[in-house]
Coordinates of C-alpha atoms and ligand atoms in Angstrom, one line a residue:
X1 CA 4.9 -27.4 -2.5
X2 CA 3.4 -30.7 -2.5
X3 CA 4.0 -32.8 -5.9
X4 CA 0.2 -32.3 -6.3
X5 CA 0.3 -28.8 -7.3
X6 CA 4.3 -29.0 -8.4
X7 CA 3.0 -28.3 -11.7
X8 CA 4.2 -30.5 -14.7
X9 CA 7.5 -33.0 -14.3
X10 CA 11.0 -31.6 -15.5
X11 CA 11.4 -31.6 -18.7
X12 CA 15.3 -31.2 -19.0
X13 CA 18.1 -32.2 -17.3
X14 CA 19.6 -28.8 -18.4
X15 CA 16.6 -26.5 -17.6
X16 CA 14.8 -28.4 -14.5
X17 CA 11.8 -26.0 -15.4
X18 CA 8.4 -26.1 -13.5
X19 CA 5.2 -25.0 -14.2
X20 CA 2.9 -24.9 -11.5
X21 CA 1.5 -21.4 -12.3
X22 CA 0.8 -22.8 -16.2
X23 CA -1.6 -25.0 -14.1
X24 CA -4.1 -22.6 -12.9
X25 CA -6.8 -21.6 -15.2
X26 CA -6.4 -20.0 -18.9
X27 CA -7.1 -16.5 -18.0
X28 CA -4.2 -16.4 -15.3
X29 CA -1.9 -16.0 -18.4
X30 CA -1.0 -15.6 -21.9
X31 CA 1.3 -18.3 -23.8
X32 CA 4.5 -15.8 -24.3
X33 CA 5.8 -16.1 -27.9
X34 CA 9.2 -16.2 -29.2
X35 CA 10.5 -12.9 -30.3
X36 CA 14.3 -13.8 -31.7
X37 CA 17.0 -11.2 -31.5
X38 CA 19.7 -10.4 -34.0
X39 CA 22.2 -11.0 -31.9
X40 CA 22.4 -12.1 -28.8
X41 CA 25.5 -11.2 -26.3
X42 CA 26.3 -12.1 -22.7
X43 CA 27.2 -9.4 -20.7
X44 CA 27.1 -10.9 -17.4
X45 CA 26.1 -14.2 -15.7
X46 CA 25.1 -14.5 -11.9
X47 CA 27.5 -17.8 -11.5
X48 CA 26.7 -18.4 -7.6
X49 CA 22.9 -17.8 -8.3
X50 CA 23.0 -20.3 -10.9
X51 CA 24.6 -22.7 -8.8
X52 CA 21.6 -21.7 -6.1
X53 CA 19.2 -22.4 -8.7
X54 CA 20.7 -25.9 -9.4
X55 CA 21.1 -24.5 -12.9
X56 CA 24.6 -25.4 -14.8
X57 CA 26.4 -22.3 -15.4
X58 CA 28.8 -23.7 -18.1
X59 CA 25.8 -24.3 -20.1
X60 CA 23.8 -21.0 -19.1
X61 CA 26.7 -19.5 -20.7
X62 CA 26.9 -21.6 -23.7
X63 CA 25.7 -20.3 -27.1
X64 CA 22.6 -22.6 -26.4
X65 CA 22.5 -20.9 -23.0
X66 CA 22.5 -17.6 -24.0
X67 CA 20.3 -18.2 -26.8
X68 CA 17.5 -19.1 -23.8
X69 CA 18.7 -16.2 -21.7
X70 CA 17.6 -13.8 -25.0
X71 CA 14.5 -14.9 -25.6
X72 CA 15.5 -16.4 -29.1
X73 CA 14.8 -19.7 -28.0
X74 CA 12.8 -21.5 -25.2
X75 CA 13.8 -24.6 -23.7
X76 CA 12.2 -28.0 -25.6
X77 CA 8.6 -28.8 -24.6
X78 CA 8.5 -25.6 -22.8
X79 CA 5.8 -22.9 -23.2
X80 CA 6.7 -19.3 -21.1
X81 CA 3.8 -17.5 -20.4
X82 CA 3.0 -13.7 -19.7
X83 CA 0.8 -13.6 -16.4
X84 CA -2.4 -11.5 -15.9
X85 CA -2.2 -8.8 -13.7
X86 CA -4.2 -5.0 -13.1
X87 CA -2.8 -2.4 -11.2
X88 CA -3.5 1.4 -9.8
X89 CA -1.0 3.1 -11.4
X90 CA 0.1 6.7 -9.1
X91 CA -3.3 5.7 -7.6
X92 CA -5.7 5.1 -10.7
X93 CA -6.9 2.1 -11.3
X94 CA -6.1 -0.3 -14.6
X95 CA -7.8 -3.0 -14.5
X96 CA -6.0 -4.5 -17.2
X97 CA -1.8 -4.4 -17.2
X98 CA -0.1 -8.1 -17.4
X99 CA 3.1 -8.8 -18.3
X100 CA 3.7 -6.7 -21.7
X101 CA 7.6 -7.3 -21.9
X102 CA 8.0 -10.6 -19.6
X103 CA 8.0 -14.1 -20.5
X104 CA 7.9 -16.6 -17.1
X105 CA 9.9 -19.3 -18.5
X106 CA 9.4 -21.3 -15.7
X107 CA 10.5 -22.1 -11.8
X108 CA 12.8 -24.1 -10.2
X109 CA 13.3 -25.8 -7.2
X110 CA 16.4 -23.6 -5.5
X111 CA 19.4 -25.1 -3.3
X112 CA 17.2 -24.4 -0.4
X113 CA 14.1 -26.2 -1.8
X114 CA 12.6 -22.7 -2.1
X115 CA 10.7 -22.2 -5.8
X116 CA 11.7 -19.6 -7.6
X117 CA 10.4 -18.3 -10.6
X118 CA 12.5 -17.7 -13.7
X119 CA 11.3 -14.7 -15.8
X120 CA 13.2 -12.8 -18.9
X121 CA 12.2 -9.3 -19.1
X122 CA 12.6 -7.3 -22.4
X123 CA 12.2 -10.7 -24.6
X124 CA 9.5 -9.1 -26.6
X125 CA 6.0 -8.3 -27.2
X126 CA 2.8 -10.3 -25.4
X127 CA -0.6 -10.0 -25.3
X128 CA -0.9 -7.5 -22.9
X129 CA 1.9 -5.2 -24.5
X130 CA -0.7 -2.6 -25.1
X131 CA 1.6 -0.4 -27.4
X132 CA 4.6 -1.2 -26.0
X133 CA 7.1 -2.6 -27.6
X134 CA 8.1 -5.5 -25.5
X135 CA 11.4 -4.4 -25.0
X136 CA 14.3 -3.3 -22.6
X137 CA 17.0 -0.5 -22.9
X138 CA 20.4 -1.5 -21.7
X139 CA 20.9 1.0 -18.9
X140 CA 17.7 0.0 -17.1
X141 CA 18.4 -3.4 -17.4
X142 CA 22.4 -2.7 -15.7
X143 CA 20.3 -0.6 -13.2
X144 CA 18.3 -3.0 -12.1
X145 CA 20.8 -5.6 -12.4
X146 CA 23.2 -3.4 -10.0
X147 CA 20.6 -2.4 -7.3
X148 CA 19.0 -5.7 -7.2
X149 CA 22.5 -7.8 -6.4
X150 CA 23.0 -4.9 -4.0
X151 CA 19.8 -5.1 -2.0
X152 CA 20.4 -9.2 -1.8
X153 CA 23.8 -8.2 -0.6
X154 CA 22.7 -5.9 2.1
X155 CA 20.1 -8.7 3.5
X156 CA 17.0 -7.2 1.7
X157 CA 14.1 -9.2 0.2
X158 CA 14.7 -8.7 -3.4
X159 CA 14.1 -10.2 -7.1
X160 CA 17.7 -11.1 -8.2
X161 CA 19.6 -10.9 -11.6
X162 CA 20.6 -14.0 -12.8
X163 CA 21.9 -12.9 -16.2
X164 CA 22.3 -9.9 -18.9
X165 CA 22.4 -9.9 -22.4
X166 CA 22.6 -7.5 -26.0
X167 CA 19.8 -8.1 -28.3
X168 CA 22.1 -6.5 -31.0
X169 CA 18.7 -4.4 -32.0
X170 CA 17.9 -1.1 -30.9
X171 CA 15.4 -0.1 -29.1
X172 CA 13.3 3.3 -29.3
X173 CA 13.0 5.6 -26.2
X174 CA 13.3 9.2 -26.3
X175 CA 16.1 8.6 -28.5
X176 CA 17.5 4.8 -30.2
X177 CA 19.3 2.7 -27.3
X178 CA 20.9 -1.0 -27.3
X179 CA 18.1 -3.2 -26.5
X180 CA 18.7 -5.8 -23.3
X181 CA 16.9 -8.5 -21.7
X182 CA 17.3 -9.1 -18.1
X183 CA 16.6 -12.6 -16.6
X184 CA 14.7 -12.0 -13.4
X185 CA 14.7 -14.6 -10.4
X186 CA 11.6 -14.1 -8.0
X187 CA 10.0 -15.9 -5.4
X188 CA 7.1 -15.2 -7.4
X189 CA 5.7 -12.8 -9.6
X190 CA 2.2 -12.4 -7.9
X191 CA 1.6 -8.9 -7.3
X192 CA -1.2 -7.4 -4.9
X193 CA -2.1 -6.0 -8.7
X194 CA -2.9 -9.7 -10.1
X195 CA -5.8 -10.1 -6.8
X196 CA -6.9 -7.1 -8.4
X197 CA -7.5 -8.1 -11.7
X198 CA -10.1 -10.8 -10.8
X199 CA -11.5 -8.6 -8.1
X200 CA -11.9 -6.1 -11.2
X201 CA -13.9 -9.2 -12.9
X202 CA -15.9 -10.3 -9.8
X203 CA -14.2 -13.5 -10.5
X204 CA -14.3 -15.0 -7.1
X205 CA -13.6 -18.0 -8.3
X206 CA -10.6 -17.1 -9.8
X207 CA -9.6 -15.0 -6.5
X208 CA -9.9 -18.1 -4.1
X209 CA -7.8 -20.1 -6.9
X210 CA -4.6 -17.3 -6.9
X211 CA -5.0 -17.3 -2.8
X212 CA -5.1 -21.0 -2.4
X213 CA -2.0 -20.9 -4.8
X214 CA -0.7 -18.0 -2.8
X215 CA -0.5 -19.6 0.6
X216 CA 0.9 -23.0 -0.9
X217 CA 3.8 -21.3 -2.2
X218 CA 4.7 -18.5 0.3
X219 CA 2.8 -19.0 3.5
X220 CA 1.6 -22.5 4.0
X221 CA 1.4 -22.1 7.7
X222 CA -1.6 -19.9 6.6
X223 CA -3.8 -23.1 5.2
X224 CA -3.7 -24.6 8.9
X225 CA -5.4 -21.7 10.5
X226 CA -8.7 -21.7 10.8
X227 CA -9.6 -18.7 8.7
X228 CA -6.5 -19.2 6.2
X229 CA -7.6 -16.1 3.3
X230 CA -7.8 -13.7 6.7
X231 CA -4.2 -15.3 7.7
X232 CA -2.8 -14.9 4.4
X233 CA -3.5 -11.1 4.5
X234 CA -2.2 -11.0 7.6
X235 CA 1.0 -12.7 6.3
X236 CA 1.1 -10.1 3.3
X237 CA 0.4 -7.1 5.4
X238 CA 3.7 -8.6 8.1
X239 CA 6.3 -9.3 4.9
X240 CA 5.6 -5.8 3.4
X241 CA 5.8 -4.0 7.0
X242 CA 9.3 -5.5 6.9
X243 CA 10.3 -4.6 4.0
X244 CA 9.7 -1.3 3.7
X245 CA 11.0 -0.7 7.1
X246 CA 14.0 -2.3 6.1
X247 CA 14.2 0.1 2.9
X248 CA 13.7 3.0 5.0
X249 CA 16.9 1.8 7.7
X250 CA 19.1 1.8 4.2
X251 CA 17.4 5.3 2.5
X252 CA 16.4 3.1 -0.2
X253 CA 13.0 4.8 -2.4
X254 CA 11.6 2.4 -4.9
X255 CA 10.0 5.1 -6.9
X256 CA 7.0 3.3 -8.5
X257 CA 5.1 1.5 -5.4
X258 CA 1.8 1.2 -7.8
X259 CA 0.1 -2.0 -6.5
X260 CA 1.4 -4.1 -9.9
X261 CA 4.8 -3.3 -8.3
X262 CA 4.1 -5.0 -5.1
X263 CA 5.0 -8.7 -4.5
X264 CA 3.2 -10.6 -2.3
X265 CA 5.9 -12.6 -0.9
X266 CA 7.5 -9.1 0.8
X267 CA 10.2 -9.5 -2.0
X268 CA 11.6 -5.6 -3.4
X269 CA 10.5 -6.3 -7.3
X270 CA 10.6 -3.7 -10.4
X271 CA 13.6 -1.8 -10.4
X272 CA 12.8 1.0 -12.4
X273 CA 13.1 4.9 -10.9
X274 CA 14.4 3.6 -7.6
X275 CA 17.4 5.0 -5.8
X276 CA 19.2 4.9 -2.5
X277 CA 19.6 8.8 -1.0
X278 CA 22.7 10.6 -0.6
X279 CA 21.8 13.7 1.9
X280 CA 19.1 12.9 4.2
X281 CA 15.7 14.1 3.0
X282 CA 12.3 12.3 3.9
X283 CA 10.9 14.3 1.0
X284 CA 13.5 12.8 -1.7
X285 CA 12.3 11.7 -5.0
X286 CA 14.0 10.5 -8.0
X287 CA 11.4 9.6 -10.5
X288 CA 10.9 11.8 -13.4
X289 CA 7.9 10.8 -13.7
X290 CA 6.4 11.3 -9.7
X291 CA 4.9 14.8 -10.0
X292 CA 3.8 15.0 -6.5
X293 CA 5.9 13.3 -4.4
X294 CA 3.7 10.1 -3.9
X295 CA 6.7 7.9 -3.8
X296 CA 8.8 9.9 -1.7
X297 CA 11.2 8.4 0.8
X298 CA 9.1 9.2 3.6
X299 CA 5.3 8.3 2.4
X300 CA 6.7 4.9 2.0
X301 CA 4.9 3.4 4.8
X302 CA 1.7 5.3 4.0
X303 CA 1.7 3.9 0.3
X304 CA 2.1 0.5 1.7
X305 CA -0.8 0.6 4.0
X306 CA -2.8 2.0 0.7
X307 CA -1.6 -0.5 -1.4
X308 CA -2.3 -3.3 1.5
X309 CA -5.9 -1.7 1.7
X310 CA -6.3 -2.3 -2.0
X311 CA -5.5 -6.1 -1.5
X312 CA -7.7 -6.2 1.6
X313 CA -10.4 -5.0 -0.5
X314 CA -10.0 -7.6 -2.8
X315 CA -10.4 -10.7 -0.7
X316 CA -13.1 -9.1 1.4
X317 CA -15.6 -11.6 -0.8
X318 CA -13.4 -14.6 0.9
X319 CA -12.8 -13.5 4.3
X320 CA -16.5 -14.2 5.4
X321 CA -20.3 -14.2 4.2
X322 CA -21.1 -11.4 5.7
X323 CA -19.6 -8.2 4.4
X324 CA -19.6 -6.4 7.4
X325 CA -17.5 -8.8 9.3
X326 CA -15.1 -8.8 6.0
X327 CA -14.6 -5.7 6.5
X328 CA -13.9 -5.7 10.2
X329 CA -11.5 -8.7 10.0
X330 CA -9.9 -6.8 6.9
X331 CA -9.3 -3.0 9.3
X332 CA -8.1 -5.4 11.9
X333 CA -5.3 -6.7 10.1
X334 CA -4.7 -3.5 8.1
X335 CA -4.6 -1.7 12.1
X336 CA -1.4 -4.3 12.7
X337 CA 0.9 -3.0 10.1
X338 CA 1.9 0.5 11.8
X339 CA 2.9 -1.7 15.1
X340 CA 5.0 -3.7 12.8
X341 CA 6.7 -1.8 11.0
X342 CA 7.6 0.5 13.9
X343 CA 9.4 -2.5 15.8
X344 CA 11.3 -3.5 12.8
X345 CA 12.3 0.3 12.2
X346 CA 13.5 0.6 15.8
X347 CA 15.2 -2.3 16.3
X348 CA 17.0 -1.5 13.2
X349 CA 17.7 2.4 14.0
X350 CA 18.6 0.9 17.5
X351 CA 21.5 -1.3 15.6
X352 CA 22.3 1.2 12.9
X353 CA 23.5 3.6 16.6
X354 CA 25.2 0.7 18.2
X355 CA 22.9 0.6 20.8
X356 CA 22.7 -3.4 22.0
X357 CA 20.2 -2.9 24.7
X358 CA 17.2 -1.3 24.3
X359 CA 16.1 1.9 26.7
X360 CA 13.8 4.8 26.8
X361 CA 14.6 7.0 25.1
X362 CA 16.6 5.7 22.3
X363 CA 13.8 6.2 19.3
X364 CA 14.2 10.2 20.0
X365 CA 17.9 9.7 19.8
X366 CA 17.3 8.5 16.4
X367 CA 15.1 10.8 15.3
X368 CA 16.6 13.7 16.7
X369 CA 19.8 12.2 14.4
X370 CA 17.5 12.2 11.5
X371 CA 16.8 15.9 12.1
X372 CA 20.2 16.9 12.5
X373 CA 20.9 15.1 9.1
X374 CA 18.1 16.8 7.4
X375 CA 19.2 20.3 8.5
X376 CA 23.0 19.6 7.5
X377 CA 22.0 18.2 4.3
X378 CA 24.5 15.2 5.7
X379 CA 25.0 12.0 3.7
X380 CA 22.8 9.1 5.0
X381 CA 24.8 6.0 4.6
X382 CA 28.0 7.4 5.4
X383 CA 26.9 9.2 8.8
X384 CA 25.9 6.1 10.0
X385 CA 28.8 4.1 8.9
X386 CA 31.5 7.1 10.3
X387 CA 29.4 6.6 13.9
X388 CA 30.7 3.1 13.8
X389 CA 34.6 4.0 12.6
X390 CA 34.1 7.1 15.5
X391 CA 33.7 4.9 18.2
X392 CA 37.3 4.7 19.2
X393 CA 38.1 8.6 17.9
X394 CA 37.1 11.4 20.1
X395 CA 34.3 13.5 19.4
X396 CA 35.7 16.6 18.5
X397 CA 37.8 13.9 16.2
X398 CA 34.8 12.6 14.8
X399 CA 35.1 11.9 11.2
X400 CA 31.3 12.0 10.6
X401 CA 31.0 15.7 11.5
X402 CA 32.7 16.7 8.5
X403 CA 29.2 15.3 6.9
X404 CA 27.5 18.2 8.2
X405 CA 26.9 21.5 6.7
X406 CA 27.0 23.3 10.2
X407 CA 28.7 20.4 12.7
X408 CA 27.5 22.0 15.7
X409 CA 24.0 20.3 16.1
X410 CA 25.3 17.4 15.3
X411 CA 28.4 17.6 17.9
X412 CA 25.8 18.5 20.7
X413 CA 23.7 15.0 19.4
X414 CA 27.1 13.2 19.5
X415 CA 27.3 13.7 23.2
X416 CA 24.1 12.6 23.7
X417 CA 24.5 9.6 21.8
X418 CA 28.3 8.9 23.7
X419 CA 27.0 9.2 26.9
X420 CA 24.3 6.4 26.0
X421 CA 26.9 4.2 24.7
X422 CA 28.7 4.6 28.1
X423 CA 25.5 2.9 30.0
X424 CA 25.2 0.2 27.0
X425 CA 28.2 -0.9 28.4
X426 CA 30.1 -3.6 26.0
X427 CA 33.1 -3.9 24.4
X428 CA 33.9 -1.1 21.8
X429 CA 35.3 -3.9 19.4
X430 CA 32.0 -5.6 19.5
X431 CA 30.1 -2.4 18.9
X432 CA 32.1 -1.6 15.9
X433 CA 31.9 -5.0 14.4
X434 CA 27.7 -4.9 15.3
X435 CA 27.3 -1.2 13.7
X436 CA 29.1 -2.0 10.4
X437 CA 27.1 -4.9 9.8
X438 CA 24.3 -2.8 9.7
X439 CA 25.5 0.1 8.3
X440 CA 26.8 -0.3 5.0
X441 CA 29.5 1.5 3.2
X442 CA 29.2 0.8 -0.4
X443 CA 25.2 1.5 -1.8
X444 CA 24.8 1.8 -5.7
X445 CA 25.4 5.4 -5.9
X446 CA 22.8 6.9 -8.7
X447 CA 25.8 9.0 -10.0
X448 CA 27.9 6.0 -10.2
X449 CA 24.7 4.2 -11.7
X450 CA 24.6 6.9 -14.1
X451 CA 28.3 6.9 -15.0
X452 CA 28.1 3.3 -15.7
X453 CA 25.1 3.3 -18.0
X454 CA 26.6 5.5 -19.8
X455 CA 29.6 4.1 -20.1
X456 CA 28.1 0.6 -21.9
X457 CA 25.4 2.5 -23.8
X458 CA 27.4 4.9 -25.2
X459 CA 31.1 2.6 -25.8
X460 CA 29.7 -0.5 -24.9
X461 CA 32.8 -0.5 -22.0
X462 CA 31.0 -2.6 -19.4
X463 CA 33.9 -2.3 -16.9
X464 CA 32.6 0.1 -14.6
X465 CA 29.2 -2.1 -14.4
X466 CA 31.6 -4.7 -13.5
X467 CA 33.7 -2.9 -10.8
X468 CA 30.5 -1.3 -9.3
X469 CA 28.4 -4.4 -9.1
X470 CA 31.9 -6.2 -7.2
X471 CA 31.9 -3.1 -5.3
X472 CA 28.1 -3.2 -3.9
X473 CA 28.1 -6.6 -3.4
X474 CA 30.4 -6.9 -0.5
X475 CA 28.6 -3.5 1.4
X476 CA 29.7 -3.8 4.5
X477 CA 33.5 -4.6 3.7
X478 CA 36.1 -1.9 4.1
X479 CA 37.2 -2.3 0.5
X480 CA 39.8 0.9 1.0
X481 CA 40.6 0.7 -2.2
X482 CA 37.6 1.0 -3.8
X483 CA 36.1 3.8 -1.3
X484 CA 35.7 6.1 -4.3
X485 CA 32.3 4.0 -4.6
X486 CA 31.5 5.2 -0.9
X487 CA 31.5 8.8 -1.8
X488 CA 28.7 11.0 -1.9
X489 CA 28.5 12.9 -5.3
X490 CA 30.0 16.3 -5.1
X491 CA 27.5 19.2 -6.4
X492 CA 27.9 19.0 -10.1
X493 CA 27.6 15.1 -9.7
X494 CA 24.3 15.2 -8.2
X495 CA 21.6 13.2 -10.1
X496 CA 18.2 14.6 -9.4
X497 CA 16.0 12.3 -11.5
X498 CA 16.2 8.1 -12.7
X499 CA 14.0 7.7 -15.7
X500 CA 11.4 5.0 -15.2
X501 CA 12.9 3.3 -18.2
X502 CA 10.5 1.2 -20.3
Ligands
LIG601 P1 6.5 -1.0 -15.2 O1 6.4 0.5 -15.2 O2 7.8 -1.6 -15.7 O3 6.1 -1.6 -13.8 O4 5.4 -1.5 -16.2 C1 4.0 -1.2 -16.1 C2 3.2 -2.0 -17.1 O5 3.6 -1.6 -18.4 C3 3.4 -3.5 -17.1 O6 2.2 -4.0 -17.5 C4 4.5 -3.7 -18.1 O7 4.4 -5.0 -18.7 C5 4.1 -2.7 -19.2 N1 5.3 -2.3 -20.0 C6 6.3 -1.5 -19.6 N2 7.2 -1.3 -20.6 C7 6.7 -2.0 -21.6 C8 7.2 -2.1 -23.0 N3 8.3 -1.6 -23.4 N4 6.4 -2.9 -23.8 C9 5.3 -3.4 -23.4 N5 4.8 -3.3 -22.1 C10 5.5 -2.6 -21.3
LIG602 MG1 5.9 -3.3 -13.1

């Protein structure tokens, strides 16, 4: 970003903050206030990620540092602020939600030269806390901790977890929990729900503001075309066709997609009843709180194109004078998502089988995989991780069958699929090598999840948080000693639901 717009200078050596976002207007944001802790304990610090951020871990772990990282005091001359956003919530509209537990302390300038926003969540209460109390439970914070480091490790778009600490004060959910604040790393925290919130005002003014910043930051090829608001949807609408296709290759469900949920830069943000699958099931849902299914694994794409439609609709007043024509330029671009995501989705099902050439054909193979899956209830990431270690065992060898409830259907799919390798025609040693960097082995598990949760809330032992977030951060490594993280949960292990968490 140019130094125009960089926001004001750094103010510390120590904490090289930025605030370009504090530029815009007042009503982008609330000053966040400074809600001390009792008393504040590290439970983990994301070293390398510092070192990305150009932030100095020895200090980030200091008593000072941790003192920042809770919340309990903000860096000299610095003001955080709680950022302005609406939403529609399971698909009714608030038109007023913000940032009711979040304080943006500030960005940096990354490694890369990429700005990242630095954000605690849980620090306390804001103006748009509603009657919220500002706060964060432990075990969501580990959760989101956990799957976060894992998406970045498996190549997803994601918010990251740069640290963890104890409040040493309770918190009150269904029943009294440690309270935690989690520091959150994101490319940005402008959600398709803040457009909606001026939208909701008719604040145009405000709208073309947010976009121009919106395209400086994330897609500044967008201000050289000639109808840049138009390209900038069209840039939103490409990065969240990606990513959910790229959640749907791993069997990841978010579990709230509500439109405050949804970054604009195509990052994975708000880790709250998300989980990966175990068995196969486009109709999975984990979130207690997701009655009908709207989140499920497979009305993901759907639910993106709604949520895209939402933004659409809220730049139609920018996209050209004459409403009709907004609205034609808006269908246009909302018509390009489905081609999209479908080429991302093959090519990634394409590399998840080992195919390296492309043929007709090959979509059906997957599918008809899929389908075999579904019907043997089979485990999702390990079928396609046992395809890659079957590739030198015979079939009637085939470690993957065992995945099935009745291997037959999947043995006669297993031919299929050999005698297409056999025309790909390269090495098996490449193949293997190209399918288990795309198929991972180690995903955060929701019953290890749970285990682990439990574990630190209820005797504070945080060494199975430790071990699982090692474990998931190297997912495509054999780790053989470890593979007890690679299993699926037996029956009794099964965890049907993941609390939203607030
Ligand atoms: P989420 O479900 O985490 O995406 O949050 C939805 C909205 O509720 C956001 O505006 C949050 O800031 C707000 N919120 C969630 N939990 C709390 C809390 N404990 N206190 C205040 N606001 C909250
Ligand atoms: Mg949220």
């Amino acid at each position: 970003m140019p130094s125009s717009t960089a926001g004001s200078a750094m103010r510390s050596p120590i904490w090289p903050f930025q605030q370009s976002y504090a530029q815009l207007p007042d009503h982008f944001f609330a000053r966040a206030p400074l809600h001390p802790v009792s008393n504040p304990r590290l439970i983990r610090l994301n070293e390398p990620l510092a070192l990305e951020l150009r932030l100095d871990p020895d200090h980030l772990g200091s008593p000072a540092g941790i003192a920042v990282l809770a919340g309990n005091n903000f860096p000299d001359g610095l003001h955080p602020i709680a950022l302005a956003y609406a939403g529609h919530q399971f698909g009714n509209f608030v038109p007023q939600l913000g940032d009711g537990r979040a304080a943006l302390l500030g960005e940096v300038v990354d490694m890369h030269g990429v700005r990242r926003d630095i954000q605690l969540k849980g620090s306390g209460p804001t103006r748009f806390s509603r009657n919220g109390d500002g706060r964060a439970a432990l075990g969501p914070v580990l959760r989101e901790y956990v799957v976060s480091e894992a998406m970045a490790a498996l190549g997803i778009p994601t918010t990251r977890s740069l640290a963890a600490v104890l409040t040493g004060d309770p918190v009150y959910r269904e029943r009294q929990l440690p309270g935690a604040v989690l520091t959150r790393v994101a490319a940005s925290h402008i959600r398709i729900g803040t457009f909606q919130y001026f939208a909701a005002r008719n604040d145009v003014e405000a709208l073309k503001l947010l976009c121009d910043y919106a395209i400086q930051r994330h897609f500044p090829e967008a201000a050289r075309k000639p109808r840049p608001y138009l390209a900038l949807l069209e840039a939103v609408i490409a990065a969240q066709a990606e990513l959910v296709a790229r959640w749907m290759l791993l069997g990841f469900i978010h579990g709230v997609m509500n439109t405050d949920n949804m970054s604009i830069s195509g990052e994975t943000i708000d880790y709250g009843p998300c989980a990966f699958m175990d068995s196969y099931d486009p109709q999975a849902v984990f979130s207690s709180i997701d009655q009908h299914g709207r989140y499920a694994y497979g009305n993901q794409p759907r639910v993106a194109v709604w949520n895209l439609a939402r933004f659409a609709e809220t730049l139609l007043p920018l996209l050209s004078e004459r409403e009709g024509e907004s609205i034609s330029q808006a269908e246009q671009a909302l018509g390009e998502f489905h081609a999209r995501y479908e080429a991302i989705l093959h090519r990634g099902f394409r590399a998840k089988l080992g195919l390296l050439n492309e043929a007709d054909g090959d979509l059906d193979l997957a599918n008809d995989l899929l389908d075999v899956m579904a019907r043997g209830r089979a485990d999702f990431t390990l079928t396609f991780r046992l395809l890659g270690d079957d590739l030198d065992i015979p079939g009637a060898q085939a470690t993957a069958r065992r995945l099935f409830e009745d291997p037959g259907p999947f043995d006669a799919w297993s031919m299929r699929w050999r005698n297409r390798l056999a025309r790909d025609g390269s090495a098996t040693s490449t193949r293997k090598a190209a399918m288990h960097g795309s198929n991972p082995k180690f995903i955060p598990r929701n019953h290890r999840v749970e285990t682990m949760i439990k574990a630190a809330v209820e005797d504070d032992d945080f060494r199975i948080f430790e071990q699982l977030l090692a474990v998931v951060s190297r997912p495509f490594e054999e780790q053989p000693t470890l593979s007890y993280y690679a299993k699926p949960p037996k029956p009794h292990e099964r965890v049907l639901q993941a609390f939203c968490g607030t």
